[in-house]
Tab-separated table of C-alpha atoms in Angstrom:
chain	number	residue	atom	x	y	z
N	543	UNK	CA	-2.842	-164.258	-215.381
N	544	UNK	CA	-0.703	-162.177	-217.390
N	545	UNK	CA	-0.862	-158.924	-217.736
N	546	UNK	CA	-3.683	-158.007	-220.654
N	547	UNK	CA	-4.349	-161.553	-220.885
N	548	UNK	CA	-8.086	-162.481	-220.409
N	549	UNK	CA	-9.486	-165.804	-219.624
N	550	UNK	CA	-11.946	-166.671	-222.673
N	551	UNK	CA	-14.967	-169.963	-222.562
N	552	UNK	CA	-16.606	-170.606	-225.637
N	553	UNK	CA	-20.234	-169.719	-226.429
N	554	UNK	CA	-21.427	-172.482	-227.556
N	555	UNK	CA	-20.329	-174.783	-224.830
N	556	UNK	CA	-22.180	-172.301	-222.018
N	557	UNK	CA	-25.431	-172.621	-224.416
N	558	UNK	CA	-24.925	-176.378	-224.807
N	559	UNK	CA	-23.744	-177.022	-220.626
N	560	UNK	CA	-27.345	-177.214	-219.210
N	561	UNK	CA	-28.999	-178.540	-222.496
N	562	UNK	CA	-27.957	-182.835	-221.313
N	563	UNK	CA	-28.733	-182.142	-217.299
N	564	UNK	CA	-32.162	-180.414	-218.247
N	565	UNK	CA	-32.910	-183.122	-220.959
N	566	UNK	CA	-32.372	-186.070	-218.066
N	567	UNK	CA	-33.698	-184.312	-215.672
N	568	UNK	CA	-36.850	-184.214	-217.248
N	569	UNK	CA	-37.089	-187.505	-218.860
N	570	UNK	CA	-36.854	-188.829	-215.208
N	571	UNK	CA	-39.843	-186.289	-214.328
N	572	UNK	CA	-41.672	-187.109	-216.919
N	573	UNK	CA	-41.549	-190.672	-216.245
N	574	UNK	CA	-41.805	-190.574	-212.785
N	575	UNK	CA	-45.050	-187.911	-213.126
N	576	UNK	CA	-46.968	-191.158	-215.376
N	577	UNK	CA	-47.090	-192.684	-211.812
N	578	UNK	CA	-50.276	-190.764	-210.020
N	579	UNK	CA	-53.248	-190.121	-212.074
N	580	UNK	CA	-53.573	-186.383	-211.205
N	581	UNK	CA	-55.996	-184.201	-210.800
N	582	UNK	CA	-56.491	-183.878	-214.726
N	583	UNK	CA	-55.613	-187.382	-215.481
N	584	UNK	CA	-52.809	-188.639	-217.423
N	585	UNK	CA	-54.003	-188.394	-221.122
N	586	UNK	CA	-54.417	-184.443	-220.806
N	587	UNK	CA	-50.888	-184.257	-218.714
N	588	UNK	CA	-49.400	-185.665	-221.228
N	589	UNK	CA	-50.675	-183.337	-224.265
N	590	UNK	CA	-50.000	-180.751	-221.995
N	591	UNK	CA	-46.629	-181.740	-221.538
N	592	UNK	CA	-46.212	-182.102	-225.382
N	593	UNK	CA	-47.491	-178.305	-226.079
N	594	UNK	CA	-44.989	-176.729	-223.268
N	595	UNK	CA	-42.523	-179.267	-224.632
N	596	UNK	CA	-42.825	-177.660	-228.274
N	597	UNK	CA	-43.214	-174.277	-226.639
N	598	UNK	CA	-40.288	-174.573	-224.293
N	599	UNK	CA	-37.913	-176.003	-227.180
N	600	UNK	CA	-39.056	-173.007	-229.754
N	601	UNK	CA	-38.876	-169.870	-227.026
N	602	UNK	CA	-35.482	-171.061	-226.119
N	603	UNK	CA	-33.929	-171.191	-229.288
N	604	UNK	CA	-35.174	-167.918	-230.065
N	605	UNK	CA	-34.660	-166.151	-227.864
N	606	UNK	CA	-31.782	-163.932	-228.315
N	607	UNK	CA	-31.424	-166.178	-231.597
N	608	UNK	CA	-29.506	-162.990	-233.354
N	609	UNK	CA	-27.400	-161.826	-230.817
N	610	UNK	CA	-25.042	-164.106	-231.815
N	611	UNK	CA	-24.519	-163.531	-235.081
N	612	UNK	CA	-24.957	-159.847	-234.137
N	613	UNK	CA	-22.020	-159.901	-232.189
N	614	UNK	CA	-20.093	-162.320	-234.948
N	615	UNK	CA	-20.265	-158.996	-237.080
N	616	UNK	CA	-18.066	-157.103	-234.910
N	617	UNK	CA	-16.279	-159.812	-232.940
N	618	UNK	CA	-12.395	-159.209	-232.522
N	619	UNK	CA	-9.781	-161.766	-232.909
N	620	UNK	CA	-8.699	-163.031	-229.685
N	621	UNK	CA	-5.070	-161.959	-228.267
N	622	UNK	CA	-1.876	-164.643	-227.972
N	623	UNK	CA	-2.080	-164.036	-224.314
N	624	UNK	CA	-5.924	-164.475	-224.060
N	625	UNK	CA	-6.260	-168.094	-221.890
N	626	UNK	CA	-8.475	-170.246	-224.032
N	627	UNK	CA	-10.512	-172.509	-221.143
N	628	UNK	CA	-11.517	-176.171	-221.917
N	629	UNK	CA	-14.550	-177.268	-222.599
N	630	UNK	CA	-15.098	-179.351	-219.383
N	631	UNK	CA	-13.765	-177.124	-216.708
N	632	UNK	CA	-16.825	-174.408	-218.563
N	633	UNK	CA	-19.543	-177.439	-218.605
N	634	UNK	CA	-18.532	-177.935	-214.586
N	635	UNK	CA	-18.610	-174.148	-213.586
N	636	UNK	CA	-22.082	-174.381	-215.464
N	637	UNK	CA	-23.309	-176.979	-214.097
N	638	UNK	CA	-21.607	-176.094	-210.306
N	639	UNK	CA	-23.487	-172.801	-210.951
N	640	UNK	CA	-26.716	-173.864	-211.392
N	641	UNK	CA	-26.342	-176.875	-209.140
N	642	UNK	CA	-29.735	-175.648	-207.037
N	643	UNK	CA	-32.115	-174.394	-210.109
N	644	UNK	CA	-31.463	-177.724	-211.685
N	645	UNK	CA	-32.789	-179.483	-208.484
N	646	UNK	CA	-35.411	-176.676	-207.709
N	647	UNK	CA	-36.644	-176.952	-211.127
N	648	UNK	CA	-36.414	-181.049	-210.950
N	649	UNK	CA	-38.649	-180.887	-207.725
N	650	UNK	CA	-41.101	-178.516	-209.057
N	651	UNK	CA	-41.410	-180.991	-211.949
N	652	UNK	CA	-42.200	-184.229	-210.186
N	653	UNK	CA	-44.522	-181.895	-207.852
N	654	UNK	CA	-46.745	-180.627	-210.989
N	655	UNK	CA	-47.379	-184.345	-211.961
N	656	UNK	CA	-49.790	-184.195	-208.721
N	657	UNK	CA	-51.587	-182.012	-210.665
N	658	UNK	CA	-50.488	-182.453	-214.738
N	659	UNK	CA	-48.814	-185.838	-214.838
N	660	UNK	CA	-45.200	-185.290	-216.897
N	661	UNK	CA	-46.049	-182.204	-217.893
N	662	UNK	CA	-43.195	-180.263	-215.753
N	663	UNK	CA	-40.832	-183.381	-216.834
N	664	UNK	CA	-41.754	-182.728	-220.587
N	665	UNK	CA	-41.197	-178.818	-219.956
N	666	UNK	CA	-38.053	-179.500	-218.923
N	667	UNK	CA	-36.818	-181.651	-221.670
N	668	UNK	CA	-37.927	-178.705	-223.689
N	669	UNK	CA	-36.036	-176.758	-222.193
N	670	UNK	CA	-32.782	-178.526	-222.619
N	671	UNK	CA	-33.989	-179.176	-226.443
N	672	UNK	CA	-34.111	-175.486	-226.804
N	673	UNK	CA	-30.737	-174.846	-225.498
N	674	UNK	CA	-29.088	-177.503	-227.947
N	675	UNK	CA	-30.783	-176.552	-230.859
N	676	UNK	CA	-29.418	-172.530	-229.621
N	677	UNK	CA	-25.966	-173.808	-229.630
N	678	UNK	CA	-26.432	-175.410	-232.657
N	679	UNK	CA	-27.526	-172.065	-233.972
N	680	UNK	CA	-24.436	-170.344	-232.770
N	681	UNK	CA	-22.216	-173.273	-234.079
N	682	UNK	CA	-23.747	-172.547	-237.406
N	683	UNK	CA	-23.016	-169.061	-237.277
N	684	UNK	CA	-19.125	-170.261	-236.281
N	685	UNK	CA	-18.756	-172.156	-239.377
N	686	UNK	CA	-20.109	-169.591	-241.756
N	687	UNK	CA	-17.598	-167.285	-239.713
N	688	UNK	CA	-15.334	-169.901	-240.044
N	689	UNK	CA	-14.103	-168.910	-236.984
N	690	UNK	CA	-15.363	-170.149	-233.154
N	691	UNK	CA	-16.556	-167.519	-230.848
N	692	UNK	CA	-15.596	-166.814	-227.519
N	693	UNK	CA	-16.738	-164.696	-224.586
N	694	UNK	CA	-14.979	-163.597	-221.255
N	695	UNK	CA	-15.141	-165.544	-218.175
N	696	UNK	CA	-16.059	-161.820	-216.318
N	697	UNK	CA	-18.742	-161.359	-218.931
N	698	UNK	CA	-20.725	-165.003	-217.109
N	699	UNK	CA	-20.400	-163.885	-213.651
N	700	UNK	CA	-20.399	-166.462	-210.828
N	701	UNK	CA	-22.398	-169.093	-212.040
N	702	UNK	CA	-21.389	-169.380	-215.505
N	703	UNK	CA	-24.769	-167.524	-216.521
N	704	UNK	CA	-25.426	-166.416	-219.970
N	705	UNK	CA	-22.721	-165.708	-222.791
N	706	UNK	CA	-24.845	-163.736	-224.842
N	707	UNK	CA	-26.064	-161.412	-222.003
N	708	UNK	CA	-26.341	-158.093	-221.462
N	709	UNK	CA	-22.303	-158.160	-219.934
N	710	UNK	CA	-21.341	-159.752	-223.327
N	711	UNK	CA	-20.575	-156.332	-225.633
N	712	UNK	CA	-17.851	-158.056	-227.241
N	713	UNK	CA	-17.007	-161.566	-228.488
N	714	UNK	CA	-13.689	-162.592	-229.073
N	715	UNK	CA	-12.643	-165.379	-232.495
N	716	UNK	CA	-10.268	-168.052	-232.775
N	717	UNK	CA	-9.671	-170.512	-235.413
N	718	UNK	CA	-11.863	-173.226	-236.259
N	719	UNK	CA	-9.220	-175.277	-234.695
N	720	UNK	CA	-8.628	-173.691	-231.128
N	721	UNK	CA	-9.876	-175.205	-228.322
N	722	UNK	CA	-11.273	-178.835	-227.554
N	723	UNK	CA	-14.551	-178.783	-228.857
N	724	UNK	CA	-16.293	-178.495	-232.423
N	725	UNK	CA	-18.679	-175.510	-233.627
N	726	UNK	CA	-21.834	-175.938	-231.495
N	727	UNK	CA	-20.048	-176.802	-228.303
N	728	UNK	CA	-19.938	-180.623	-229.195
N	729	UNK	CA	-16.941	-182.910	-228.425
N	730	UNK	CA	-13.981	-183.100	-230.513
N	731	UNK	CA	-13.383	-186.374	-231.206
């Protein structure tokens, strides 16, 4: 790169990478842990899997819920040399990234319907619920900013980790414009 010029990926599109893989994921748990019985049966598995479902989706969210806009406060506008990356090359690093805790987790769920039948599936989904509705959070935050918020590539480390994390001390702002995908990390269409 340039010299001063720092690559920037968009917060809401890390929040919003793992939210479709973890979502499938454990949909296909879920169903596939309705198959044995289990050691509690299928009717409790499956109220079980509806509490950590809610649970999963709510702690998610929350959690650092106000860092965010926090960091909106103070966020500085991003440089003309600053390299803006695209949405898909940051969903792939993600998802590259976190290639093995998405099948660890995926294994561990279709192994805890031995015992809870789609529970682990159904904590999963929640878990991918929970990071939408987060980057839906941030995204609202962008458009009362009017202005998208961006992080460093350094500030992720190697797998693409988390863009409100304890490396993130400063987010950078574009225009609602930059970039290829809407507040919240969606698609442009």
């Amino acid at each position: 790169m340039r010299g001063g010029a720092r690559g920037l990926v968009r917060v809401a599109v890390v929040q919003r990478a793992g939210a479709a893989p973890l979502w499938w994921l454990g949909v296909v748990a879920a169903g596939a842990g309705l198959v044995p019985d289990g050691l509690t049966g299928r009717r409790i598995g499956v109220l079980t899997g509806a509490l950590l479902f809610l649970s999963a989706a709510a702690l998610v969210t929350l959690v650092r819920g106000g860092r965010a806009a926090a960091l909106a406060e103070h966020a500085v506008r991003a440089a003309r040399s600053d390299v803006l990356q695209a949405r898909s090359v940051t969903v792939r690093n993600w998802r590259r990234g976190h290639a093995w805790w998405l099948a660890l987790a995926f294994a561990a769920a279709l192994g805890s319907a031995f015992a809870l039948p789609a529970a682990g599936g159904m904590l999963l989904a929640g878990w991918g619920t929970g990071l939408w509705l987060r980057a839906r959070r941030t995204g609202r935050v962008e458009e009362s900013h009017d202005a998208l918020l961006w992080t460093t590539a350094d500030a992720l480390g190697r797998g693409g980790g988390d863009p409100l994390g304890a490396k993130a001390t400063r987010l950078r702002t574009t225009g609602s414009r930059a970039g290829d995908a809407t507040p919240g990390g969606g698609r442009r269409r």
